[in-house]
């Protein structure tokens, strides 16, 4: 890998007794992309109608014109959260810190709302304090079970259709009927040491990388290939 020269140019301009120092930096362009976080709607990623779920992706590697990203968080849109909050029901929330099998420490937030029982005539559907505590404990247990037994890729595959929220809704029917149960937010607290091999595996690429040129010709490149640094742009 070529090492770029760092060029620092200072200009000193004295105007009205103030001194301004301008700092210019030239280096590898890919270094400016690494670490950036992109927030994308799930509808844009999968051409789906579910637009209230947003994913955060962090750029971790740049190979040619391709930016390899990794999961950095998940959230629901504000209008979705506001549309779920209504009168005459109880909102139940829980959060827990869990670790995946490949070393990612996640903080997951869950939200759910009570609903009327079958054939209920009463207007309100408030849960008692003991029921709220039991449901909250059930949320934490199911999230811990689903995350600690899977790696990050499998956890993200569960977050896309929100199968964890559906499991919680089914498990709590005997305590108090729930609806609109979602994993509201996911934060990545800690990540394992960066490994390009695991990142390529996550993107479904093996030891060699196949690149298709503008003319349609397929070119196989070895793992860790870096494009040559251009002398002029």
C-alpha angles and dihedrals in degrees: 000000000000118000114224123222116242111225118197117190121184126197120189116201120181112203125157090349092301122120118212120195117198118201121200123189129191121186143122110330093217091064089065091057098048112095096022116135121219121197112209132174117240088232090062093047097050104020086244133146092235099101100155095078117082126193127202116214125190122209107234105162137022120204113178107304094341122096114202111211134191133205112277105165149320133228142169122240118258094240090055091052092047092049091056096052109090140153127268095034139087122245114213122193134179137172134192139178112234136173126220124222091257095054106266114141110211133185109209127192123201130194133188141164133216120241137194119282120242113287090005115159098182113103098223130059105194119163122222121246094253090050091050091052092048092049091047090051090049090052092053093047095050094046091048092049095048097046104038091055096051139056125241095269092054092045091054089049087056093048095054096066090023093233090164091063091050091051090052091049091053094045093052098050090096092053100042129328112261136191136181092035110170142159092248100191141000125198126189105223099173135011130199121247111294113265118182091200093058091045091053089048090052089054091048097251125129133204095306129047124222116212125190113211126216091265092054097254115143115228123187115214127188124246114279093025113166122193115239118265111252116232093211136016 
